[in-house]
C-alpha cells in the first residue's frame, strides 16, 4: 500500500459548533436568524430534558453494543471512494438529440472523501481517509483532501483510473441530481490495502457503502469492521446508493453489516432495504438489525431509531438549494464529528442537519476549504 500520512490536522476542543461561529457559541439547528432545534423524542416532545432521556433509551436499546462509542476523542478513519465529480447544472429537462445549456465544473468528490472533509470541517481534529485512485489524478486528490483538513492515505492503482461521476443537477427541480457513475479505481480497494495499524489512535471507523458493490470491497468491509470490533472501535456505514442496493439485496446487506453499530441510510435506502413504505417505520425496522439507525429524510430532517423504535425526530434546517450533491455525506461527516466530540445521537443529528443545509447551498459535495473561506473573507473586507 502506498499511503501518504502527512495530511494536516486541525485543533478542536469542547462541544461541536459551527465552523464560522465565534468561540463559546452554542450549536443551533436553524439557518442564520432562526432558533434552536426542536429535537422530538418518541412521539414528540420539545428539546431539552429529552436529550438525556434519549441517551438512556439508546443505552437500553443498544444492549451493550458500542454504537454511541466512547465519550469522545480519537481519530475518525473513513474507508471509501475518492472520485472526480463532473457537475453539470442545467435548467429544465434535458433536450434529447441536441444541446442543453449547462454550467459545468470538475471537482474532487466521492462519498467517502466527502464525509471525511465534512467531518474535518465540522471540527474533528484528526480525520484520515483510506481510498484508491488512479495515477493520473492522485496528486490533485491528495492536495484537495489535505486542504480540507483530511490526512489522505491513498493507494495509487497501477492500472485503473480514478473513478468519475457525472452529476446532472436540474436547477428547476429543487436542485435534485442524477448520477452517471464510473467507479474506476475505487472499486478495486481491497483487503490487501488494509493494515490493522490503520486503527491506531482511531475512535471511530466509517465505511462508505460503495464498498459493498464489488467483491473486493465487500471483503474489505468484513476485514476492516472485524478488526475494529476486536479493538472495541464503533463502526458506521452509509448504504450510499439505492440503485446499487437493488442488486445487492437485503439478506446480503444484513450479513455484511453484522459488525456495524451505526447505519446512516437515506429515506429511500431504508425503504428499499425493508420493503416498508413509511420512512419512520422503515428506520425502526432497520434498527432491529443494527443497534443505531440514523435515517436522513431530506427536507423532513432525520430520524434516530434503536431497538425497533423511533427515538427522536430532528427537523431539517431551512436552505435554498443550489446543488444537493453530497448533502447526505455532509450530514454523515458532521454527525460523526459530533459523536467524537462526545454528544449524544440526537444532538449529533442536529449537527448533521445543519451541515446538510449548508451543503445544498454550495456546488459540489465538499465544504469550503480554509483557503476558500479566507478568500471570501478578504473579498468581503475589500467590498466593505
Coordinates of C-alpha atoms in Angstrom, one line a residue:
X1 CA 0.0 0.0 0.0
X2 CA 1.2 3.4 -0.9
X3 CA 0.0 5.6 1.9
X4 CA 0.6 9.3 2.5
X5 CA 0.0 10.1 6.2
X6 CA 1.3 13.6 6.1
X7 CA -2.0 15.4 6.0
X8 CA -2.8 18.5 8.1
X9 CA -4.7 18.2 11.3
X10 CA -6.9 20.8 13.0
X11 CA -7.3 21.9 16.6
X12 CA -10.6 21.4 18.2
X13 CA -11.8 21.2 21.8
X14 CA -15.1 21.4 23.6
X15 CA -18.6 21.0 22.1
X16 CA -19.1 20.9 18.3
X17 CA -20.1 24.3 16.9
X18 CA -20.5 25.9 13.6
X19 CA -17.0 26.4 12.0
X20 CA -17.8 30.0 11.5
X21 CA -19.3 30.6 15.0
X22 CA -17.3 32.7 17.5
X23 CA -15.7 31.0 20.4
X24 CA -18.2 30.0 23.0
X25 CA -21.1 29.9 20.6
X26 CA -23.6 27.1 21.1
X27 CA -24.8 24.9 18.2
X28 CA -28.2 25.7 16.7
X29 CA -30.3 23.9 14.2
X30 CA -31.6 26.8 12.2
X31 CA -30.0 28.9 9.5
X32 CA -28.9 32.4 10.2
X33 CA -31.5 34.1 12.4
X34 CA -33.5 31.0 13.4
X35 CA -33.9 29.5 16.8
X36 CA -32.5 26.2 18.2
X37 CA -33.6 22.7 17.2
X38 CA -36.8 21.0 18.1
X39 CA -35.5 17.6 18.8
X40 CA -38.5 15.4 19.5
X41 CA -38.1 12.1 21.3
X42 CA -40.5 9.3 20.7
X43 CA -43.9 10.6 19.7
X44 CA -43.0 14.2 20.0
X45 CA -41.6 16.5 22.7
X46 CA -39.6 19.7 22.8
X47 CA -35.8 19.9 23.0
X48 CA -34.2 19.9 26.4
X49 CA -34.5 17.2 29.0
X50 CA -35.5 14.7 26.3
X51 CA -31.9 14.6 25.2
X52 CA -31.0 12.9 28.5
X53 CA -33.9 10.6 28.1
X54 CA -32.9 9.7 24.6
X55 CA -29.4 8.8 25.8
X56 CA -30.9 6.4 28.4
X57 CA -33.3 4.9 25.9
X58 CA -30.5 4.4 23.4
X59 CA -28.4 2.8 26.1
X60 CA -31.1 0.3 26.8
X61 CA -31.9 -0.3 23.1
X62 CA -28.3 -0.9 22.2
X63 CA -27.9 -3.7 24.7
X64 CA -24.2 -3.2 25.3
X65 CA -23.2 -2.6 21.7
X66 CA -20.8 0.5 21.4
X67 CA -22.9 2.4 18.8
X68 CA -22.5 5.7 20.7
X69 CA -18.9 4.9 21.3
X70 CA -16.6 6.3 24.0
X71 CA -17.5 9.8 25.4
X72 CA -15.3 11.5 22.8
X73 CA -11.9 11.6 21.4
X74 CA -9.8 9.6 18.9
X75 CA -9.4 10.0 15.1
X76 CA -12.1 9.3 12.5
X77 CA -10.9 6.8 9.9
X78 CA -13.0 6.8 6.7
X79 CA -12.6 3.9 4.2
X80 CA -14.2 4.6 0.9
X81 CA -14.4 6.1 -2.5
X82 CA -12.4 9.0 -3.9
X83 CA -13.7 10.2 -7.3
X84 CA -13.7 13.1 -9.7
X85 CA -17.1 14.8 -10.0
X86 CA -18.2 16.5 -13.2
X87 CA -21.1 18.6 -12.1
X88 CA -23.4 19.9 -14.9
X89 CA -26.1 22.3 -13.7
X90 CA -28.9 22.8 -16.2
X91 CA -32.4 24.2 -16.1
X92 CA -35.4 22.0 -17.0
X93 CA -35.4 18.6 -18.8
X94 CA -32.5 17.6 -21.0
X95 CA -33.1 18.2 -24.7
X96 CA -32.7 14.8 -26.3
X97 CA -30.7 14.7 -29.5
X98 CA -29.4 18.2 -29.3
X99 CA -27.7 20.7 -27.0
X100 CA -28.7 21.6 -23.4
X101 CA -27.1 24.7 -22.0
X102 CA -25.3 23.9 -18.7
X103 CA -22.7 25.3 -16.3
X104 CA -20.1 22.5 -15.9
X105 CA -17.4 22.2 -13.2
X106 CA -14.9 19.5 -12.4
X107 CA -14.5 18.9 -8.6
X108 CA -13.0 16.4 -6.2
X109 CA -15.7 14.1 -4.8
X110 CA -16.6 10.6 -3.7
X111 CA -18.9 9.7 -0.8
X112 CA -16.1 8.6 1.5
X113 CA -13.9 11.6 0.7
X114 CA -16.8 14.0 1.1
X115 CA -17.7 12.5 4.5
X116 CA -14.1 12.9 5.6
X117 CA -13.9 16.5 4.5
X118 CA -17.2 17.5 6.2
X119 CA -16.1 15.8 9.4
X120 CA -12.9 17.8 9.4
X121 CA -14.8 21.0 8.5
X122 CA -17.2 20.3 11.4
X123 CA -14.3 20.3 14.0
X124 CA -12.9 16.7 14.0
X125 CA -9.2 17.3 14.6
X126 CA -7.9 14.1 13.1
X127 CA -9.6 12.6 10.1
X128 CA -8.0 10.0 7.9
X129 CA -9.1 8.6 4.6
X130 CA -8.2 5.3 3.0
X131 CA -9.1 5.2 -0.7
X132 CA -7.8 4.1 -4.1
X133 CA -7.2 6.4 -7.1
X134 CA -5.6 6.4 -10.5
X135 CA -2.1 7.7 -11.1
X136 CA -3.4 10.4 -13.4
X137 CA -5.1 12.4 -10.6
X138 CA -3.6 11.1 -7.4
X139 CA -1.7 14.3 -6.6
X140 CA -4.7 16.5 -7.3
X141 CA -6.9 14.5 -5.0
X142 CA -4.2 14.3 -2.3
X143 CA -3.9 18.1 -2.3
X144 CA -7.6 18.6 -2.2
X145 CA -8.0 16.3 0.8
X146 CA -5.1 17.9 2.7
X147 CA -6.5 21.3 2.0
X148 CA -9.8 20.1 3.5
X149 CA -8.1 19.0 6.8
X150 CA -8.0 15.3 5.9
X151 CA -5.0 13.0 6.2
X152 CA -5.0 11.2 2.8
X153 CA -4.0 7.5 2.8
X154 CA -4.3 7.0 -0.9
X155 CA -3.4 3.7 -2.8
X156 CA -2.4 4.5 -6.3
X157 CA -3.8 1.9 -8.7
X158 CA -1.3 0.9 -11.4
X159 CA -4.0 0.1 -13.9
X160 CA -7.4 1.7 -13.3
X161 CA -8.0 5.4 -13.5
X162 CA -9.7 7.4 -10.8
X163 CA -13.5 7.0 -10.7
X164 CA -15.6 9.6 -12.4
X165 CA -19.2 10.6 -11.6
X166 CA -21.2 12.9 -13.9
X167 CA -23.7 14.8 -11.7
X168 CA -26.7 16.2 -13.6
X169 CA -28.3 18.9 -11.5
X170 CA -31.7 20.3 -12.6
X171 CA -31.9 23.8 -11.1
X172 CA -35.7 23.8 -11.8
X173 CA -36.3 20.7 -9.7
X174 CA -35.1 21.8 -6.2
X175 CA -31.5 21.1 -7.5
X176 CA -32.1 17.3 -7.5
X177 CA -29.4 15.3 -9.2
X178 CA -28.9 12.2 -11.3
X179 CA -25.6 10.4 -11.3
X180 CA -23.7 8.6 -14.1
X181 CA -21.0 6.6 -12.3
X182 CA -17.8 5.0 -13.4
X183 CA -16.3 3.9 -10.1
X184 CA -12.9 3.1 -11.6
X185 CA -10.1 2.5 -9.1
X186 CA -12.4 2.9 -6.1
X187 CA -14.0 -0.5 -6.9
X188 CA -10.6 -2.1 -6.6
X189 CA -10.0 -1.1 -2.9
X190 CA -9.3 -4.5 -1.2
X191 CA -8.1 -6.2 1.9
X192 CA -4.6 -6.1 0.6
X193 CA -4.8 -2.3 1.0
X194 CA -5.7 -2.7 4.7
X195 CA -3.5 -2.9 7.7
X196 CA -4.8 -3.2 11.3
X197 CA -2.3 -0.5 12.2
X198 CA -4.6 2.0 10.4
X199 CA -6.8 1.7 13.5
X200 CA -4.1 3.0 15.9
X201 CA -5.4 6.1 17.6
X202 CA -8.8 5.8 15.9
X203 CA -12.0 6.4 17.9
X204 CA -14.5 5.6 15.0
X205 CA -14.3 3.7 11.7
X206 CA -16.7 4.8 8.9
X207 CA -17.2 2.7 5.8
X208 CA -18.7 4.1 2.6
X209 CA -21.5 1.9 1.3
X210 CA -19.9 2.0 -2.2
X211 CA -17.5 -0.7 -0.9
X212 CA -20.4 -3.1 -0.9
X213 CA -20.8 -3.0 -4.6
X214 CA -17.6 -5.0 -5.5
X215 CA -16.3 -8.3 -4.3
X216 CA -13.0 -6.8 -3.1
X217 CA -14.9 -4.0 -1.4
X218 CA -17.1 -6.4 0.4
X219 CA -14.1 -8.4 1.6
X220 CA -12.6 -5.2 2.9
X221 CA -15.7 -4.3 4.8
X222 CA -15.5 -7.7 6.6
X223 CA -11.8 -7.3 7.3
X224 CA -11.9 -3.7 8.5
X225 CA -15.1 -4.0 10.6
X226 CA -13.9 -7.2 12.1
X227 CA -10.6 -5.6 13.1
X228 CA -12.4 -2.6 14.6
X229 CA -14.7 -4.9 16.5
X230 CA -11.7 -6.7 18.1
X231 CA -10.5 -3.3 19.3
X232 CA -13.9 -2.1 20.5
X233 CA -14.0 0.7 17.9
X234 CA -17.5 1.5 16.8
X235 CA -18.2 1.2 13.1
X236 CA -20.6 3.2 11.0
X237 CA -21.8 2.7 7.4
X238 CA -23.8 4.7 4.9
X239 CA -25.5 2.5 2.3
X240 CA -24.7 5.1 -0.3
X241 CA -26.9 4.2 -3.3
X242 CA -30.5 2.9 -3.5
X243 CA -29.8 1.9 -7.1
X244 CA -26.9 -0.4 -6.3
X245 CA -28.7 -1.8 -3.3
X246 CA -31.4 -3.3 -5.5
X247 CA -28.8 -5.7 -6.9
X248 CA -27.2 -6.4 -3.5
X249 CA -30.5 -7.4 -1.8
X250 CA -31.4 -7.2 1.9
X251 CA -30.1 -10.6 3.1
X252 CA -26.6 -10.0 1.7
X253 CA -26.6 -6.4 3.0
X254 CA -27.5 -7.5 6.6
X255 CA -24.8 -10.1 6.5
X256 CA -22.2 -7.5 5.5
X257 CA -23.2 -5.1 8.2
X258 CA -23.2 -7.6 11.1
X259 CA -20.3 -5.7 12.8
X260 CA -21.8 -2.2 12.1
X261 CA -23.0 -0.2 15.1
X262 CA -24.5 2.9 13.3
X263 CA -26.3 2.8 10.0
X264 CA -27.0 6.1 8.1
X265 CA -29.4 5.4 5.2
X266 CA -31.4 7.9 3.3
X267 CA -35.2 7.5 3.4
X268 CA -35.2 5.8 0.0
X269 CA -32.5 3.4 1.1
X270 CA -34.3 2.5 4.3
X271 CA -37.5 1.8 2.4
X272 CA -35.7 -0.3 -0.2
X273 CA -33.9 -2.3 2.4
X274 CA -37.0 -3.1 4.5
X275 CA -39.8 -3.0 1.9
X276 CA -41.7 -0.7 4.3
X277 CA -43.1 2.4 2.5
X278 CA -43.2 4.8 5.5
X279 CA -39.8 6.4 6.3
X280 CA -40.2 6.2 10.1
X281 CA -41.4 2.6 10.1
X282 CA -38.5 1.7 7.8
X283 CA -35.9 3.3 10.1
X284 CA -37.5 1.5 13.1
X285 CA -37.4 -1.8 11.3
X286 CA -33.8 -1.5 10.3
X287 CA -32.9 -0.7 13.9
X288 CA -34.0 -4.3 14.8
X289 CA -30.9 -5.4 12.9
X290 CA -28.4 -2.6 13.6
X291 CA -28.1 -1.0 17.1
X292 CA -28.5 2.6 15.9
X293 CA -30.1 3.8 12.7
X294 CA -30.0 7.5 11.8
X295 CA -32.1 7.9 8.7
X296 CA -31.8 11.0 6.6
X297 CA -35.1 12.3 5.5
X298 CA -34.1 15.2 3.1
X299 CA -36.4 18.2 3.6
X300 CA -38.0 16.4 6.6
X301 CA -34.8 16.2 8.6
X302 CA -33.6 13.0 10.2
X303 CA -34.9 10.1 12.4
X304 CA -32.9 8.4 15.2
X305 CA -34.0 4.8 15.8
X306 CA -32.9 2.0 18.1
X307 CA -34.3 -1.3 19.2
X308 CA -37.2 -1.2 16.7
X309 CA -38.4 2.2 17.8
X310 CA -38.0 5.8 16.5
X311 CA -36.4 7.6 19.5
X312 CA -36.0 11.1 18.0
X313 CA -37.1 13.2 15.1
X314 CA -34.8 16.1 14.1
X315 CA -36.2 18.8 11.9
X316 CA -34.4 19.9 8.8
X317 CA -32.7 23.3 8.6
X318 CA -34.1 25.8 6.1
X319 CA -31.9 26.2 3.0
X320 CA -32.1 27.4 -0.6
X321 CA -30.7 24.5 -2.6
X322 CA -28.2 25.1 -5.5
X323 CA -26.9 21.5 -5.7
X324 CA -27.9 18.6 -3.5
X325 CA -24.8 16.6 -4.4
X326 CA -23.1 15.5 -1.2
X327 CA -25.9 16.6 1.3
X328 CA -26.1 13.2 2.8
X329 CA -22.3 13.0 3.0
X330 CA -22.3 16.3 4.8
X331 CA -24.8 15.1 7.3
X332 CA -22.8 11.9 8.0
X333 CA -19.5 13.8 8.4
X334 CA -20.9 16.3 10.8
X335 CA -22.8 13.6 12.7
X336 CA -19.7 11.6 13.2
X337 CA -17.6 14.6 14.2
X338 CA -20.3 15.4 16.8
X339 CA -20.2 11.9 18.2
X340 CA -16.5 12.0 18.5
X341 CA -16.8 15.3 20.4
X342 CA -18.9 13.4 23.0
X343 CA -22.5 14.5 22.2
X344 CA -25.4 12.0 22.0
X345 CA -27.0 10.7 18.8
X346 CA -29.9 13.2 18.7
X347 CA -27.6 16.2 19.2
X348 CA -25.3 14.8 16.6
X349 CA -28.2 14.5 14.2
X350 CA -28.9 18.2 14.7
X351 CA -25.4 18.9 13.6
X352 CA -25.9 16.6 10.6
X353 CA -29.0 18.6 9.5
X354 CA -27.1 21.9 9.8
X355 CA -24.3 20.6 7.7
X356 CA -26.7 19.1 5.1
X357 CA -28.4 22.5 4.8
X358 CA -25.0 24.2 4.3
X359 CA -24.0 21.6 1.7
X360 CA -27.1 22.1 -0.6
X361 CA -26.3 25.8 -0.9
X362 CA -22.9 25.0 -2.5
X363 CA -22.0 23.4 -5.8
X364 CA -20.3 20.1 -5.3
X365 CA -20.1 17.7 -2.4
X366 CA -17.3 19.2 -0.3
X367 CA -17.3 22.1 2.2
X368 CA -15.2 25.2 1.6
X369 CA -11.5 24.8 2.4
X370 CA -9.9 27.2 4.9
X371 CA -8.2 28.9 1.9
X372 CA -11.7 29.4 0.2
X373 CA -13.1 30.9 3.4
X374 CA -10.1 33.2 3.8
X375 CA -10.5 34.4 0.2
X376 CA -14.2 35.0 0.7
X377 CA -13.4 37.0 3.9
X378 CA -10.8 39.0 2.0
X379 CA -13.3 39.8 -0.8
X380 CA -15.9 40.9 1.8
X381 CA -13.4 43.1 3.5
X382 CA -12.4 44.8 0.2
X383 CA -16.1 45.2 -0.8
X384 CA -16.8 46.8 2.6

